[in-house]
CSV table of C-alpha atoms in Angstrom, one decimal:
chain,number,residue,atom,x,y,z
R,182,MET,CA,8.5,-5.1,45.1
R,183,SER,CA,6.4,-3.6,42.3
R,184,ILE,CA,7.9,-1.3,39.6
R,185,ARG,CA,5.8,1.5,38.1
R,186,TYR,CA,8.1,2.4,35.2
R,187,TRP,CA,10.8,0.7,33.3
R,188,ASN,CA,12.2,3.9,31.8
R,189,LYS,CA,10.4,6.8,33.5
R,190,GLU,CA,12.2,9.5,31.6
R,191,ILE,CA,11.0,8.1,28.2
R,192,GLU,CA,7.6,6.9,29.3
R,193,THR,CA,6.5,10.2,30.9
R,194,MET,CA,8.4,12.6,28.6
R,195,PRO,CA,6.4,15.7,27.7
R,196,MET,CA,4.7,15.4,24.3
R,197,GLU,CA,6.6,18.2,22.7
R,198,ASP,CA,9.9,16.4,23.6
R,199,LEU,CA,8.5,13.1,22.5
R,200,ARG,CA,7.7,14.5,19.0
R,201,HIS,CA,11.1,15.9,18.7
R,202,LEU,CA,12.7,12.6,19.7
R,203,ARG,CA,10.4,10.7,17.2
R,204,ASP,CA,11.3,13.0,14.4
R,205,LYS,CA,15.0,12.6,15.1
R,206,LYS,CA,14.6,8.8,15.0
R,207,ILE,CA,12.6,9.1,11.8
R,208,GLN,CA,15.4,11.0,10.1
R,209,HIS,CA,17.9,8.4,11.3
R,210,ILE,CA,16.0,5.4,10.1
R,211,ILE,CA,15.2,6.9,6.7
R,212,LYS,CA,18.8,7.8,6.1
R,213,LEU,CA,19.8,4.2,7.1
R,214,CYS,CA,17.2,2.8,4.7
R,215,TYR,CA,18.3,4.9,1.8
R,216,ASP,CA,22.1,4.4,2.4
R,217,LYS,CA,22.1,0.6,3.2
R,218,VAL,CA,18.9,-1.1,2.0
R,219,PRO,CA,18.6,-1.7,-1.8
R,220,PHE,CA,14.8,-1.9,-1.7
R,221,TYR,CA,14.3,1.5,0.0
R,222,ARG,CA,16.8,3.2,-2.1
R,223,GLU,CA,15.0,2.1,-5.3
R,224,HIS,CA,11.6,2.7,-3.6
R,225,MET,CA,12.5,6.3,-2.8
R,226,ASP,CA,14.3,7.0,-6.1
R,227,LYS,CA,11.1,6.1,-8.0
R,228,SER,CA,9.4,8.9,-6.2
R,229,LYS,CA,12.4,11.2,-6.5
R,230,LEU,CA,12.8,11.3,-2.8
R,231,LYS,CA,16.0,11.8,-0.8
R,232,PRO,CA,16.5,11.3,3.0
R,233,SER,CA,16.6,15.1,3.4
R,234,ASP,CA,13.0,15.3,2.2
R,235,ILE,CA,11.8,13.3,5.3
R,236,LYS,CA,12.2,15.5,8.3
R,237,ASN,CA,9.3,14.5,10.5
R,238,TYR,CA,6.2,12.3,11.1
R,239,ASP,CA,4.1,14.1,8.5
R,240,ASP,CA,6.8,13.8,5.9
R,241,LEU,CA,6.5,10.0,6.0
R,242,GLN,CA,3.4,10.4,3.9
R,243,LYS,CA,5.6,11.3,0.9
R,244,ILE,CA,7.0,7.7,0.8
R,245,PRO,CA,4.7,5.3,-1.0
R,246,MET,CA,3.2,2.6,1.1
R,247,TRP,CA,4.1,-1.0,0.4
R,248,GLY,CA,3.3,-4.4,2.0
R,249,LYS,CA,3.2,-8.1,2.0
R,250,PRO,CA,2.9,-8.6,-1.8
R,251,GLU,CA,6.1,-6.6,-2.4
R,252,LEU,CA,7.8,-8.5,0.4
R,253,ARG,CA,6.8,-11.9,-1.0
R,254,LYS,CA,7.9,-10.8,-4.5
R,255,GLY,CA,11.2,-9.5,-3.4
R,256,GLN,CA,12.0,-12.6,-1.3
R,257,ALA,CA,10.9,-14.9,-4.2
R,258,GLN,CA,13.2,-13.1,-6.7
R,259,LYS,CA,16.2,-13.0,-4.3
R,260,PRO,CA,15.7,-15.7,-1.7
R,261,PRO,CA,15.6,-16.0,1.1
R,262,TYR,CA,15.4,-12.5,2.4
R,263,GLY,CA,15.1,-10.3,-0.7
R,264,PRO,CA,16.6,-6.8,-1.1
R,265,PHE,CA,15.4,-5.8,2.4
R,266,ILE,CA,18.4,-6.3,4.6
R,267,SER,CA,20.8,-3.5,5.6
R,268,GLU,CA,24.3,-4.0,4.1
R,269,GLY,CA,26.7,-5.5,6.6
R,270,THR,CA,24.0,-6.8,9.0
R,271,ILE,CA,25.0,-9.8,11.1
R,272,ILE,CA,21.9,-12.0,11.5
R,273,ALA,CA,21.0,-12.9,15.1
R,274,GLU,CA,17.5,-14.4,14.5
R,275,VAL,CA,15.3,-15.5,11.6
R,276,ALA,CA,11.5,-15.9,11.9
R,277,GLY,CA,8.6,-16.4,9.5
R,278,SER,CA,5.2,-14.8,9.4
R,279,THR,CA,2.1,-16.9,10.3
R,280,GLY,CA,1.1,-17.3,6.7
R,281,THR,CA,-2.4,-16.0,7.6
R,282,THR,CA,-2.6,-14.0,4.4
R,283,GLY,CA,-0.7,-16.3,2.1
R,284,LYS,CA,2.9,-17.8,1.8
R,285,PRO,CA,4.9,-17.0,4.9
R,286,THR,CA,7.6,-14.3,4.6
R,287,TYR,CA,10.9,-14.0,6.5
R,288,GLN,CA,12.0,-11.4,9.0
R,289,ILE,CA,15.5,-11.1,10.4
R,290,TRP,CA,17.0,-9.3,13.4
R,291,SER,CA,20.5,-8.2,14.2
R,292,HIS,CA,21.9,-8.7,17.7
R,293,GLU,CA,21.3,-5.0,18.4
R,294,ASP,CA,17.7,-5.3,17.1
R,295,MET,CA,17.1,-8.2,19.5
R,296,ASP,CA,18.5,-6.2,22.5
R,297,ARG,CA,16.3,-3.3,21.7
R,298,ALA,CA,13.2,-5.4,21.1
R,299,VAL,CA,13.7,-7.2,24.5
R,300,ASP,CA,14.1,-3.8,26.3
R,301,ILE,CA,10.8,-2.5,24.8
R,302,LEU,CA,9.0,-5.7,25.8
R,303,ALA,CA,10.5,-5.5,29.3
R,304,ARG,CA,9.0,-2.0,29.4
R,305,ASP,CA,5.6,-3.4,28.3
R,306,CYS,CA,5.8,-6.2,30.9
R,307,VAL,CA,6.4,-3.7,33.8
R,308,MET,CA,3.5,-1.5,32.5
R,309,GLY,CA,1.4,-4.7,32.6
R,310,GLY,CA,2.2,-5.2,36.3
R,311,MET,CA,5.1,-7.7,36.1
R,312,LYS,CA,7.6,-7.5,38.9
R,313,PRO,CA,10.8,-9.3,40.1
R,314,GLY,CA,9.8,-12.6,41.6
R,315,ASP,CA,6.8,-13.3,39.3
R,316,VAL,CA,6.8,-16.4,37.2
R,317,ALA,CA,5.4,-16.2,33.7
R,318,TYR,CA,4.0,-19.2,31.8
R,319,GLN,CA,5.2,-18.3,28.3
R,320,CYS,CA,3.1,-20.1,25.6
R,321,TYR,CA,4.6,-18.9,22.3
R,322,PRO,CA,6.8,-21.3,20.4
R,323,MET,CA,10.5,-20.9,21.0
R,324,GLY,CA,11.8,-21.7,17.5
R,325,PHE,CA,11.0,-20.9,13.9
R,326,ALA,CA,7.3,-21.5,14.1
R,327,ARG,CA,5.8,-19.5,11.2
R,328,GLY,CA,5.1,-16.3,13.1
R,329,TYR,CA,5.5,-16.9,16.8
R,330,HIS,CA,9.1,-15.8,17.2
R,331,TRP,CA,8.0,-13.9,20.3
R,332,GLY,CA,8.7,-16.8,22.6
R,333,LEU,CA,12.4,-16.1,22.8
R,334,ILE,CA,12.0,-12.3,23.1
R,335,ALA,CA,9.3,-12.8,25.9
R,336,CYS,CA,11.5,-15.1,27.9
R,337,ARG,CA,14.4,-12.7,27.7
R,338,ALA,CA,12.2,-9.7,28.7
R,339,CYS,CA,10.9,-11.6,31.8
R,340,GLU,CA,14.5,-12.3,32.7
R,341,LYS,CA,15.4,-8.7,32.3
R,342,VAL,CA,12.6,-7.6,34.6
R,343,GLY,CA,13.7,-10.1,37.2
R,344,ALA,CA,10.8,-12.5,36.8
R,345,GLY,CA,11.1,-16.2,36.2
R,346,PHE,CA,9.5,-17.9,33.2
R,347,VAL,CA,8.3,-21.3,32.0
R,348,ALA,CA,9.1,-21.8,28.4
R,349,ALA,CA,6.0,-23.9,27.7
R,350,GLY,CA,6.1,-23.3,23.9
R,351,VAL,CA,4.2,-25.9,21.9
R,352,GLY,CA,4.2,-29.7,21.3
R,353,ILE,CA,3.0,-30.6,24.8
R,354,ASP,CA,-0.3,-32.4,25.4
R,355,ILE,CA,-2.8,-29.8,26.7
R,356,ASN,CA,-3.8,-32.0,29.6
R,357,ASP,CA,-0.1,-32.2,30.6
R,358,ARG,CA,0.0,-28.4,30.4
R,359,ILE,CA,-3.0,-28.0,32.7
R,360,ASP,CA,-1.4,-30.4,35.2
R,361,PHE,CA,1.8,-28.4,35.1
R,362,ILE,CA,-0.1,-25.1,35.7
R,363,ILE,CA,-2.0,-26.7,38.7
R,364,GLU,CA,1.2,-28.0,40.3
R,365,THR,CA,3.6,-25.0,39.7
R,366,LYS,CA,1.1,-22.1,39.9
R,367,PRO,CA,2.7,-19.5,37.6
R,368,ASN,CA,1.1,-16.1,38.3
R,369,CYS,CA,1.6,-14.5,34.9
R,370,TYR,CA,0.6,-15.7,31.4
R,371,ILE,CA,2.1,-14.7,28.1
R,372,GLY,CA,0.5,-16.1,25.0
R,373,PRO,CA,-2.4,-16.3,22.5
R,374,VAL,CA,-5.8,-15.0,23.5
R,375,ARG,CA,-7.7,-18.1,22.6
R,376,LEU,CA,-5.3,-20.5,24.4
R,377,ALA,CA,-5.6,-18.4,27.6
R,378,LEU,CA,-9.4,-18.8,27.4
R,379,THR,CA,-9.1,-22.5,26.7
R,380,TYR,CA,-6.7,-23.0,29.7
R,381,GLY,CA,-9.1,-21.1,32.0
R,382,LYS,CA,-12.1,-23.3,30.9
R,383,LEU,CA,-10.1,-26.5,31.4
R,384,LEU,CA,-8.9,-25.4,34.9
R,385,GLN,CA,-12.5,-24.6,35.7
R,386,ASP,CA,-13.6,-28.0,34.5
R,387,LYS,CA,-11.2,-29.6,37.0
R,388,GLY,CA,-12.5,-27.4,39.8
R,389,VAL,CA,-9.2,-25.5,40.1
R,390,GLU,CA,-9.1,-21.7,40.3
R,391,SER,CA,-6.7,-20.2,37.7
R,392,PRO,CA,-3.5,-19.0,39.3
R,393,PHE,CA,-2.9,-16.3,36.7
R,394,GLU,CA,-3.0,-12.7,38.1
R,395,LYS,CA,-1.7,-11.0,35.0
R,396,LEU,CA,-2.4,-12.2,31.4
R,397,THR,CA,-0.6,-10.7,28.5
R,398,VAL,CA,-2.4,-11.8,25.4
R,399,ALA,CA,-2.0,-11.3,21.6
R,400,GLY,CA,-2.6,-13.0,18.3
R,401,ASP,CA,-6.3,-12.1,18.1
R,402,LEU,CA,-6.4,-8.6,19.4
R,403,GLY,CA,-9.9,-7.5,18.2
R,404,PRO,CA,-12.0,-10.1,20.0
R,405,ILE,CA,-10.4,-9.5,23.4
R,406,GLU,CA,-11.4,-5.8,23.1
R,407,VAL,CA,-15.0,-6.8,22.9
R,408,PRO,CA,-16.6,-6.3,26.4
R,409,LYS,CA,-18.3,-9.7,26.4
R,410,MET,CA,-15.0,-11.5,25.8
R,411,ARG,CA,-13.4,-9.6,28.7
R,412,GLU,CA,-16.3,-10.9,30.8
R,413,ARG,CA,-15.6,-14.5,29.7
R,414,PHE,CA,-11.9,-14.1,30.7
R,415,LYS,CA,-13.0,-12.9,34.1
R,416,ALA,CA,-15.2,-15.9,34.5
R,417,VAL,CA,-12.4,-18.4,34.0
R,418,HIS,CA,-9.5,-16.3,35.4
R,419,PRO,CA,-11.2,-14.6,38.4
R,420,LYS,CA,-7.9,-13.2,39.8
R,421,GLY,CA,-6.6,-12.2,36.3
R,422,GLU,CA,-6.1,-8.8,34.9
R,423,VAL,CA,-5.8,-8.9,31.1
R,424,PHE,CA,-3.3,-6.8,29.1
R,425,THR,CA,-3.4,-6.8,25.3
R,426,LEU,CA,-0.8,-5.8,22.7
R,427,TYR,CA,-0.7,-5.2,19.0
R,428,ALA,CA,2.2,-6.6,17.0
R,429,GLY,CA,3.2,-8.7,14.0
R,430,THR,CA,6.3,-10.4,12.7
R,431,GLU,CA,6.9,-7.3,10.5
R,432,THR,CA,6.5,-4.9,13.4
R,433,SER,CA,9.3,-6.8,15.2
R,434,THR,CA,8.9,-5.0,18.5
R,435,VAL,CA,5.9,-4.8,20.8
R,436,SER,CA,5.5,-1.0,20.7
R,437,VAL,CA,1.7,-1.0,21.3
R,438,PHE,CA,0.7,-2.2,24.8
R,439,GLU,CA,-2.1,-1.7,27.3
R,440,CYS,CA,-1.5,-0.2,30.8
R,441,THR,CA,-3.3,-0.7,34.1
R,442,GLU,CA,-5.8,2.1,33.3
R,443,HIS,CA,-7.3,0.0,30.4
R,444,VAL,CA,-8.3,3.0,28.4
R,445,GLY,CA,-6.3,2.0,25.2
R,446,HIS,CA,-2.9,1.0,24.2
R,447,HIS,CA,0.2,3.2,24.5
R,448,VAL,CA,2.2,3.6,21.3
R,449,TRP,CA,5.8,4.1,22.1
R,450,PHE,CA,7.0,7.2,20.2
R,451,ASP,CA,10.6,6.3,20.6
R,452,SER,CA,10.2,2.9,18.8
R,453,LEU,CA,7.2,3.2,16.4
R,454,ALA,CA,5.7,5.9,14.2
R,455,LEU,CA,2.2,4.5,13.7
R,456,GLU,CA,-0.2,5.7,11.1
R,457,LEU,CA,-3.8,4.8,10.4
R,458,VAL,CA,-5.0,5.4,6.8
R,459,ASP,CA,-8.1,5.0,4.7
R,460,PRO,CA,-7.5,1.7,2.8
R,461,SER,CA,-9.1,3.1,-0.4
R,462,THR,CA,-7.3,6.4,-0.5
R,463,GLY,CA,-4.1,6.0,1.5
R,464,GLU,CA,-4.8,9.2,3.4
R,465,ARG,CA,-4.5,9.4,7.1
R,466,VAL,CA,-7.8,9.2,9.0
R,467,SER,CA,-9.0,11.4,11.9
R,468,PRO,CA,-8.3,10.2,15.5
R,469,GLU,CA,-11.9,8.9,15.8
R,470,GLU,CA,-11.9,6.8,12.7
R,471,ARG,CA,-10.9,3.2,11.9
R,472,GLY,CA,-8.0,2.9,9.5
R,473,GLU,CA,-5.4,0.5,8.1
R,474,ALA,CA,-2.2,0.3,10.2
R,475,ILE,CA,1.0,1.6,8.5
R,476,ILE,CA,4.1,0.7,10.4
R,477,ASN,CA,7.3,2.8,10.7
R,478,ASN,CA,9.6,0.9,13.1
R,479,LEU,CA,12.2,3.3,14.5
R,480,ILE,CA,14.6,0.8,16.1
R,481,LEU,CA,14.8,-2.1,13.7
R,482,GLU,CA,17.9,-1.6,11.6
R,483,GLY,CA,18.8,-5.1,10.3
R,484,MET,CA,15.7,-5.3,8.2
R,485,PRO,CA,14.0,-1.9,8.5
R,486,VAL,CA,10.2,-1.6,8.3
R,487,VAL,CA,9.1,1.8,7.0
R,488,ARG,CA,5.7,2.8,5.5
R,489,TYR,CA,4.7,-0.9,5.6
R,490,SER,CA,1.0,-1.7,5.3
R,491,MET,CA,0.0,-4.4,7.8
R,492,GLY,CA,-3.4,-5.1,6.3
R,493,ASP,CA,-4.9,-4.7,9.7
R,494,ILE,CA,-7.8,-2.4,10.5
R,495,LEU,CA,-7.5,-0.7,13.9
R,496,ASP,CA,-10.3,1.1,15.6
R,497,SER,CA,-8.8,4.6,16.2
R,498,TYR,CA,-5.5,6.2,17.0
R,499,ASP,CA,-4.9,9.5,18.8
R,500,ASP,CA,-1.4,10.8,18.1
R,501,ASN,CA,-1.8,13.6,20.6
R,502,PRO,CA,-3.7,12.3,23.6
R,503,GLU,CA,-4.2,13.6,27.1
R,504,VAL,CA,-1.7,12.3,29.7
R,505,CYS,CA,-2.9,8.8,30.8
R,506,GLY,CA,-3.9,8.2,34.4
R,507,CYS,CA,-0.8,5.9,34.6
R,508,GLY,CA,1.4,9.0,33.9
R,509,ARG,CA,2.5,7.9,30.4
R,510,THR,CA,2.4,10.4,27.6
R,511,HIS,CA,2.7,8.5,24.3
R,512,GLY,CA,0.2,8.0,21.6
R,513,ARG,CA,-3.0,6.1,22.3
R,514,LEU,CA,-4.6,3.3,20.2
R,515,ARG,CA,-8.2,2.8,21.3
R,516,GLY,CA,-10.4,-0.2,20.7
R,517,GLY,CA,-7.8,-2.6,19.3
R,518,MET,CA,-7.9,-4.5,16.0
R,519,ALA,CA,-11.2,-4.7,14.1
R,520,GLY,CA,-10.0,-7.2,11.5
R,521,ARG,CA,-7.9,-7.4,8.3
R,522,THR,CA,-8.6,-5.5,5.2
R,523,LYS,CA,-9.1,-8.9,3.4
R,524,ASP,CA,-11.8,-9.9,5.9
R,525,ILE,CA,-14.1,-6.9,5.2
R,526,VAL,CA,-17.5,-8.2,4.1
R,527,ASN,CA,-19.8,-5.9,2.2
R,528,VAL,CA,-23.3,-7.0,3.3
R,529,ALA,CA,-26.1,-5.1,1.7
R,530,GLY,CA,-23.9,-2.0,1.4
R,531,VAL,CA,-22.6,-2.2,5.0
R,532,GLU,CA,-18.9,-3.1,5.7
R,533,ILE,CA,-18.6,-5.8,8.4
R,534,LEU,CA,-15.4,-6.8,10.2
R,535,PRO,CA,-14.6,-9.7,12.5
R,536,LYS,CA,-14.8,-7.6,15.6
R,537,ASP,CA,-18.3,-6.6,14.8
R,538,VAL,CA,-19.3,-10.2,14.4
R,539,GLU,CA,-17.6,-11.2,17.6
R,540,ASN,CA,-19.4,-8.6,19.7
R,541,ALA,CA,-22.8,-9.8,18.3
R,542,VAL,CA,-22.1,-13.5,18.7
R,543,LEU,CA,-20.9,-13.2,22.3
R,544,SER,CA,-24.0,-11.4,23.3
R,545,ILE,CA,-26.2,-14.5,22.7
R,546,LYS,CA,-26.3,-16.8,25.7
R,547,GLU,CA,-26.9,-20.1,23.8
R,548,LEU,CA,-23.7,-19.7,21.8
R,549,SER,CA,-20.3,-20.9,23.0
R,550,GLY,CA,-18.3,-18.2,21.3
R,551,ASN,CA,-16.8,-20.5,18.7
R,552,TYR,CA,-18.0,-19.5,15.3
R,553,GLN,CA,-17.0,-19.0,11.7
R,554,TYR,CA,-18.4,-16.9,8.8
R,555,VAL,CA,-18.2,-16.7,5.1
R,556,VAL,CA,-16.2,-14.0,3.3
R,557,VAL,CA,-16.9,-13.3,-0.4
R,558,THR,CA,-14.4,-10.8,-1.6
R,559,GLY,CA,-14.8,-8.2,-4.3
R,560,LYS,CA,-18.6,-8.0,-4.3
R,561,GLU,CA,-21.5,-7.1,-2.2
R,562,ILE,CA,-23.5,-10.0,-0.7
R,563,GLU,CA,-27.1,-10.1,0.4
R,564,ALA,CA,-26.6,-11.8,3.8
R,565,LEU,CA,-23.8,-12.7,6.2
R,566,ARG,CA,-23.5,-16.4,6.7
R,567,ILE,CA,-22.4,-17.5,10.2
R,568,LYS,CA,-21.7,-20.9,11.5
R,569,ALA,CA,-22.0,-20.8,15.3
R,570,GLU,CA,-21.5,-23.4,18.0
R,571,LEU,CA,-24.0,-23.9,20.8
R,572,ILE,CA,-23.1,-24.3,24.4
R,573,ALA,CA,-23.2,-27.8,26.0
R,574,GLY,CA,-26.8,-29.0,26.6
R,575,VAL,CA,-28.4,-27.0,23.8
R,576,GLU,CA,-29.4,-28.8,20.6
R,577,PRO,CA,-29.8,-27.1,17.2
R,578,SER,CA,-33.3,-26.5,15.8
R,579,SER,CA,-34.8,-24.5,13.0
R,580,GLU,CA,-36.7,-22.3,15.6
R,581,LEU,CA,-33.5,-21.5,17.4
R,582,GLU,CA,-31.6,-20.8,14.2
R,583,LYS,CA,-34.3,-18.3,13.2
R,584,ARG,CA,-34.3,-16.6,16.6
R,585,ILE,CA,-30.5,-16.3,16.7
R,586,SER,CA,-30.5,-15.0,13.1
R,587,ASN,CA,-33.0,-12.3,14.1
R,588,GLU,CA,-30.9,-11.3,17.1
R,589,LEU,CA,-27.7,-11.1,15.1
R,590,GLU,CA,-29.5,-9.0,12.4
R,591,LYS,CA,-30.6,-6.5,15.0
R,592,SER,CA,-27.0,-6.3,16.4
R,593,LEU,CA,-25.2,-6.0,13.0
R,594,GLY,CA,-27.8,-4.2,11.0
R,595,VAL,CA,-27.6,-6.5,8.1
R,596,PRO,CA,-29.3,-9.7,7.0
R,597,VAL,CA,-27.9,-12.8,8.6
R,598,ILE,CA,-28.2,-16.6,7.9
R,599,VAL,CA,-27.1,-18.7,10.8
R,600,LYS,CA,-26.2,-22.4,10.8
R,601,LEU,CA,-26.0,-23.9,14.3
R,602,ALA,CA,-23.4,-26.5,15.2
R,603,LYS,CA,-23.5,-28.8,18.2
R,604,HIS,CA,-21.1,-28.2,21.1
R,605,GLY,CA,-17.6,-29.4,20.2
R,606,GLU,CA,-18.2,-29.4,16.4
R,607,ILE,CA,-16.0,-26.4,15.9
R,608,PRO,CA,-12.5,-27.3,17.4
R,609,PRO,CA,-11.5,-25.1,20.4
R,610,PRO,CA,-8.7,-22.7,19.3
R,611,LEU,CA,-5.2,-22.9,20.7
R,612,PHE,CA,-3.6,-20.1,18.8
R,613,LYS,CA,-5.2,-17.9,16.2
R,614,MET,CA,-8.9,-18.7,15.5
R,615,GLU,CA,-9.6,-19.4,11.9
R,616,ARG,CA,-12.9,-17.5,11.6
R,617,ILE,CA,-13.2,-17.2,7.8
R,618,ILE,CA,-14.5,-20.2,5.8
R,619,ASP,CA,-15.3,-20.8,2.2
R,620,LEU,CA,-19.0,-20.9,1.2
R,621,GLU,CA,-18.6,-24.6,0.3
R,622,LYS,CA,-17.8,-25.4,3.9
R,623,PHE,CA,-20.7,-23.5,5.3
């Protein structure tokens, strides 16, 4: 028995009503932040702001943005959680960020926060085709694992939908995992993008067709939005339909998720007020422009997240889209994540992001898709240096390096220096792929 909606009233609510609901939730969370969270009270007082000054989505721009540096500083000065927790909160869960951008930070949830997060993810799972009786192979760690706290929430969401789950987590030999998948045949996958691709390739190597019909993937959102990567998924998961999401430890809920129409990600107005801004000015960008993600979580009350800069560059966000073919009415993120602000490379005056590189690399048939590139921050460089792995059976040569460099230059529009690696020299990714390397390692 399939389910089309988890909460039809909310998911298909007219846009005017959704905006009114979002504004009410904004007013509530801002008042809670000011009344109960020392950091936000001081943060708003510095700008001479009171909760009554923030009445709607546009008013959020009055509050100064903040981000990971302030979070780290606050938690270092007042360990472990800093001045960010609502007074009187009873902690239900603690998790850490991945540490991708530096020292990991902590996030906490109250019991009520966890219940709301599970309900939102159950809504996502249903939108992604999950139904009672399905069995999900859940690959995120289940404990405090420096960023992947989603394992517990995902299992609870599956249970709420009526689906079963395999709490695969981590720490199991990958060959044992493959044997388990072959024997038990779970039809849903929840986990990192790269791990799903690795599983598919290993199953294919064993001559076994992947059992996954629905794959919910995260952790590396930009690359999966590249058409060539979707093609690679289809090649190793022939029955699989891929659904992507955008989230982070700080977002705390999965409020950005793809539907069966695959024309973007719905942004739930009742749980998230998303903004995209120009990283250099802090001003909101137009619906067609890339911008840095600013998070305003509307349902997290134990450790609220308001006007928080994620450091992620997203392709485009339409806050007033047409009704989707699936019937849902909420905001629409298109194109996914292009990269992080820290990963922007200025090559000969052109800004290059990981997604741009991914698209170009995957278009070359001799390359396996595993690659790394050098980032030099704070200054313009003359050429982009890429270390790319060849497919099995192809050997590096100076002639091939030159040809691939020329092809990448045409795709990216900037000078490129390629160093080819033999197949297997760049370790296959299991979770997030570490694309950025130091010049000394090139």
